[in-house]
Amino acid sequence: MPVQLTMPRLSDTMEAGTIVRWNVKEGDPVSSGDVVADVETDKATMEMPVFDDGVVARILVDPGTQVKVGTPIAVIATDGEDVAAAAASGATPSAAARAAAPAPAPAATPTAAVPASPAPAATAPSPVTPVKVELLDATARRGDAPAIAGAPQPAGPRMRMSPVARRMADEFGVPVDSISGSGPAGRIVKRDIEEAIQRMKSGQLAPVVRAAPAGAPSTALSMPVSTVPVVPIGAQAREVAVSGMRQTIARRLVESKLSIPHYQVTMRVSMDALLELRSMLNRQLETQGVKLSVNDFIVRACAIGMQAHPFMNASWGGDRIVLHSDVNVGVAVSLPAERGGGLLVATIRHADQKGLRQISIETRALAEKARTKGLSAEDMGGSTFTVSNLGMYGVEHFTAIINPPNSAILACGAAVEQPVVRNHQLAVGHEMSATLSLDHRVIDGAMAAEYLQTVRQNLENPATLMV
Amino acid sequence: MSTMMSTSPESPAGGLREIEFRDAIREAMSQEMRRDPRVFLLGEEVAQYNGAYKVSRGMLDEFGPRRIIDTPISESGFAGMAIGAAMMGLRPIVEFMSWSFSLVAADPILNNAPKMLYMSGGQFGCPIVFRGNNGAGGQLGSTHSWCVEGLYSNVPGVKIVIPATPEDAKGLMTTAIRDDDPVFFLESERMLGMKGHVPEGDHLVPFGQARLARSGDDITLVSFGRPVHFCLEAADALAKEGISCEVLDMRTIRPLDVGSIVRSVRRTSACVVVDQSWSFASPGSEVASIVHRECFDDLDNYVHRVHSVDVPTPYATNLEQEYLPNARRICEAVRACLYRA
């Protein structure tokens, strides 16, 4: 059976390789160990040996041509085989590249699709055997390309991985496709993951970037590590250990910023009526221990606004957009320094069905719980939209990073007393800046603007929030 | 054998009183007999001969023939009689010269004692201790080398104690005598001469609480009784290869300290169970099943098990050594489990 040489994966990050030079030509005899070609990867130029004895039946890729890993590049007729028949069995590189699989996919004649047919060898090629080519690294250190033996097969069998290796790979974002397993039958085991984590920490291996599952807090450390070395500046510089929460914040926000096409839309909202209503309600409800915050009104306004704007309450699903039927508004809660600082998002479930009083009570309870004993996954999971408010700090305007898998987040500043124009007259009023950050894959600018108008109307006519 | 003299790193250093395993058992029995007049000892040659293995040496002199009772060679008879005494309020200790001989008393010890409380609707308890040598004693042949824990731990209602050190022998025996349920106390002829520190006075070790015989990071060895010392010997050898073994001495297999096993395996990701029973339906298979269930996402390999070989115990010394879960076989299992084979 002819042997098909394919472009080997010579480094973890190698997607494609370029044949720099063929050291053999069609018809040349080769024996195991002969260097048949020089291959340029993303890192270095390396020698590619062959592991069979035979004759070069066909060269499929010209020097200077870049092809994807796994693409057939030459066919070797092994001893005793008909060179012409072997040559005919080789797939063209373009066809193979389209097929994207190194499997025998001879794009030759229709008869090839009928393997049972006893056709002549020249027209019915026998299937070729893809061989793995081991690296003989002429320029780099040998240890630089550990992924040859276990190079992934695009449509190969189920990946073998021990349970703890699977869990660690998930936690740390290890790109398991790019590492090889040292266990039996190529099973990826704990030590392979530990090595990969070390290489990720030193920047030799890029972590998997993926959207975090909804509400699943993770202790992952899968952020890309900057290639710029971090050196302490100043004699009094000190280091602070990164907590699990800080790692999660870092990972999720990096993922959000890297994977979501963010844009922002800002409106100013007149808050006078709302502030007046709030003072009145709080005076009346004081004896009942209820104290409504501006944020409670904003949560309510955002939640009831969803009914007419279902795409604001949605998630990008890759090949589909999921329009959620529950409206669960996440409220960003900052933690005090004595609890290690950080940020959590507490979820107010069915916020569109809850009154101001209920939203207020739940938000206070969750914030208190977050600051004392911490929130459960249940408390933090399942949000469909998030509100972040820095008004209490006097911030006038800011933008927020979307909290995946949400598609939008509202950033509210303070209601600042300032000159405003009303009915062509200069007046003094309380104005609040409200800025939506949006996932453009789900929500276009006009959709965002319409939703923000609805929210503004709700806030400027706060009686609508009462019913 | 050098392995039997291995002591745990937790054992106090010299200067403290050291006594033999057999003396530790006797000390517990004698102290409890002084404390509680309901406690008495019966069995073959326990009195006049001072015990076939001298565990009860001197007890006849101190407690007299009404409490240290020589019995006929009739395990079924004296075990059944003792169970009756326990039901009526006494606290017997039954010595089987070897647990191999308990097989002829299977009906009373398995069918009566463990079920009495249940079948009498709580009217009759059975506070009794059965004790004796268990496992290969050294060229005793197939019929006298029984490890009964595989068979007996299958029965609900029994407590099974398998101490590995003199200190635990005393502490666990004291707890066994004070326990209100039937306790099967499994000793090893090969360990009766082992010396170690044993506290004087009252010393109780609770059931269901494993002992950390050696701490380590790479793999958890779960064992009990004599094989704990095989594990420690293996751990010494493996340390030279850079493999750090944690050794857990379970002390009791019913109740079993699942929590300690799980905590350790979650940290090491690897587990080898070393059990001198035969492998089929054994304490080792039960531990493996539990670890697979409780630590599934923590495991880097399936739980490996080292048992006595699945044949009748050979008589020849060299074959008996190879038959047992010895240190060499443990080392092989550890390397295989860590993918270093």
CSV table of C-alpha atoms in Angstrom, one decimal, chain B residues 135-287:
chain,number,residue,atom,x,y,z
B,135,GLY,CA,-3.9,-14.4,57.3
B,136,ALA,CA,-0.8,-16.4,56.2
B,137,GLY,CA,1.2,-17.1,59.3
B,138,GLY,CA,4.2,-18.6,57.5
B,139,GLN,CA,4.0,-22.1,56.0
B,140,LEU,CA,0.7,-23.0,57.6
B,141,GLY,CA,-0.8,-24.3,54.3
B,142,SER,CA,-4.0,-23.5,52.5
B,143,THR,CA,-6.5,-24.4,55.1
B,144,HIS,CA,-4.9,-22.6,58.1
B,145,SER,CA,-3.9,-19.4,56.3
B,146,TRP,CA,-7.3,-17.8,56.0
B,147,CYS,CA,-8.0,-14.1,55.6
B,148,VAL,CA,-11.6,-14.0,56.7
B,149,GLU,CA,-12.2,-10.2,56.2
B,150,GLY,CA,-13.3,-10.8,52.6
B,151,LEU,CA,-15.9,-13.3,53.6
B,152,TYR,CA,-17.0,-11.7,56.9
B,153,SER,CA,-17.1,-8.1,55.9
B,154,ASN,CA,-19.9,-9.0,53.6
B,155,VAL,CA,-22.3,-9.4,56.5
B,156,PRO,CA,-24.2,-6.4,57.9
B,157,GLY,CA,-24.1,-6.1,61.6
B,158,VAL,CA,-20.4,-7.0,62.2
B,159,LYS,CA,-17.6,-4.6,63.1
B,160,ILE,CA,-14.2,-5.7,61.7
B,161,VAL,CA,-11.0,-4.4,63.3
B,162,ILE,CA,-7.6,-5.1,61.8
B,163,PRO,CA,-4.9,-3.3,63.8
B,164,ALA,CA,-1.4,-2.8,62.4
B,165,THR,CA,0.5,-1.5,65.4
B,166,PRO,CA,0.8,-2.5,69.1
B,167,GLU,CA,-0.6,0.9,70.1
B,168,ASP,CA,-3.6,0.4,68.0
B,169,ALA,CA,-4.0,-3.2,69.1
B,170,LYS,CA,-4.5,-2.0,72.7
B,171,GLY,CA,-6.6,1.1,71.7
B,172,LEU,CA,-8.9,-0.8,69.4
B,173,MET,CA,-9.2,-3.9,71.7
B,174,THR,CA,-10.4,-1.6,74.5
B,175,THR,CA,-12.9,0.0,72.2
B,176,ALA,CA,-14.0,-3.4,71.0
B,177,ILE,CA,-14.7,-4.8,74.5
B,178,ARG,CA,-16.7,-1.7,75.4
B,179,ASP,CA,-18.7,-1.8,72.1
B,180,ASP,CA,-22.2,-3.1,72.3
B,181,ASP,CA,-22.1,-4.9,68.9
B,182,PRO,CA,-20.2,-8.0,67.8
B,183,VAL,CA,-16.6,-7.1,66.9
B,184,PHE,CA,-14.3,-9.4,64.8
B,185,PHE,CA,-10.8,-8.6,65.9
B,186,LEU,CA,-8.2,-9.8,63.4
B,187,GLU,CA,-4.6,-10.3,64.5
B,188,SER,CA,-1.6,-11.6,62.7
B,189,GLU,CA,0.6,-14.3,64.0
B,190,ARG,CA,3.5,-12.6,62.1
B,191,MET,CA,2.9,-9.4,64.1
B,192,LEU,CA,2.5,-10.6,67.6
B,193,GLY,CA,6.1,-10.1,68.4
B,194,MET,CA,6.3,-6.6,66.9
B,195,LYS,CA,7.3,-4.1,69.5
B,196,GLY,CA,6.1,-0.5,69.7
B,197,HIS,CA,5.1,2.3,72.1
B,198,VAL,CA,1.9,1.6,73.8
B,199,PRO,CA,0.4,4.1,76.3
B,200,GLU,CA,-0.3,2.8,79.8
B,201,GLY,CA,-3.7,3.1,81.4
B,202,ASP,CA,-6.9,3.6,79.5
B,203,HIS,CA,-6.2,3.9,75.8
B,204,LEU,CA,-9.1,3.9,73.3
B,205,VAL,CA,-8.9,4.3,69.5
B,206,PRO,CA,-12.3,5.0,68.0
B,207,PHE,CA,-13.6,2.8,65.2
B,208,GLY,CA,-13.9,4.2,61.7
B,209,GLN,CA,-10.9,6.6,61.9
B,210,ALA,CA,-7.9,5.8,59.7
B,211,ARG,CA,-4.3,6.4,60.8
B,212,LEU,CA,-2.0,8.4,58.6
B,213,ALA,CA,0.9,5.9,58.6
B,214,ARG,CA,3.0,8.1,56.2
B,215,SER,CA,2.2,11.3,54.4
B,216,GLY,CA,2.9,11.8,50.7
B,217,ASP,CA,1.8,13.7,47.6
B,218,ASP,CA,1.9,11.4,44.6
B,219,ILE,CA,-0.3,8.5,45.4
B,220,THR,CA,-2.5,7.2,48.2
B,221,LEU,CA,-2.0,3.6,49.5
B,222,VAL,CA,-5.0,2.3,51.3
B,223,SER,CA,-4.4,-0.7,53.5
B,224,PHE,CA,-5.0,-2.3,56.9
B,225,GLY,CA,-3.4,-4.9,59.2
B,226,ARG,CA,-0.1,-6.5,58.2
B,227,PRO,CA,0.0,-5.2,54.6
B,228,VAL,CA,0.3,-1.7,56.0
B,229,HIS,CA,3.9,-2.6,56.7
B,230,PHE,CA,4.4,-4.0,53.2
B,231,CYS,CA,3.1,-0.6,52.0
B,232,LEU,CA,5.6,1.3,54.2
B,233,GLU,CA,8.4,-0.9,52.9
B,234,ALA,CA,7.3,-0.1,49.3
B,235,ALA,CA,7.0,3.6,50.1
B,236,ASP,CA,10.6,3.6,51.3
B,237,ALA,CA,11.7,2.0,48.0
B,238,LEU,CA,9.6,4.2,45.9
B,239,ALA,CA,10.9,7.4,47.7
B,240,LYS,CA,14.3,6.6,46.2
B,241,GLU,CA,12.6,6.8,42.7
B,242,GLY,CA,11.1,10.1,43.6
B,243,ILE,CA,7.6,8.8,44.2
B,244,SER,CA,6.0,10.1,47.4
B,245,CYS,CA,3.4,7.7,48.8
B,246,GLU,CA,0.8,8.5,51.4
B,247,VAL,CA,-0.1,5.4,53.4
B,248,LEU,CA,-3.4,5.1,55.2
B,249,ASP,CA,-3.9,2.4,57.8
B,250,MET,CA,-7.7,2.0,57.9
B,251,ARG,CA,-7.6,0.2,61.3
B,252,THR,CA,-11.3,-0.9,60.9
B,253,ILE,CA,-12.9,-1.9,57.6
B,254,ARG,CA,-16.4,-1.9,59.1
B,255,PRO,CA,-16.9,0.9,59.8
B,256,LEU,CA,-14.7,2.3,57.0
B,257,ASP,CA,-13.2,5.8,57.2
B,258,VAL,CA,-14.3,6.8,53.6
B,259,GLY,CA,-13.7,10.5,54.3
B,260,SER,CA,-10.0,10.1,55.0
B,261,ILE,CA,-9.5,8.0,51.8
B,262,VAL,CA,-11.5,10.5,49.7
B,263,ARG,CA,-9.6,13.6,51.1
B,264,SER,CA,-6.3,11.9,50.4
B,265,VAL,CA,-7.1,10.7,46.9
B,266,ARG,CA,-8.6,14.1,45.9
B,267,ARG,CA,-5.2,15.5,46.7
B,268,THR,CA,-3.0,12.8,45.1
B,269,SER,CA,-5.3,11.8,42.2
B,270,ALA,CA,-4.0,8.2,42.4
B,271,CYS,CA,-4.9,5.3,44.6
B,272,VAL,CA,-3.7,1.8,45.2
B,273,VAL,CA,-5.5,-0.5,47.6
B,274,VAL,CA,-3.4,-3.2,49.3
B,275,ASP,CA,-5.5,-6.0,50.8
B,276,GLN,CA,-4.4,-9.5,51.7
B,277,SER,CA,-7.8,-10.9,50.9
B,278,TRP,CA,-8.4,-12.5,47.5
B,279,SER,CA,-9.5,-9.9,45.1
B,280,PHE,CA,-13.0,-11.1,44.2
B,281,ALA,CA,-15.6,-9.4,46.3
B,282,SER,CA,-13.1,-8.1,48.9
B,283,PRO,CA,-12.7,-5.1,51.1
B,284,GLY,CA,-10.2,-3.9,48.4
B,285,SER,CA,-12.8,-4.1,45.7
B,286,GLU,CA,-15.3,-2.2,47.9
B,287,VAL,CA,-12.7,0.6,48.5
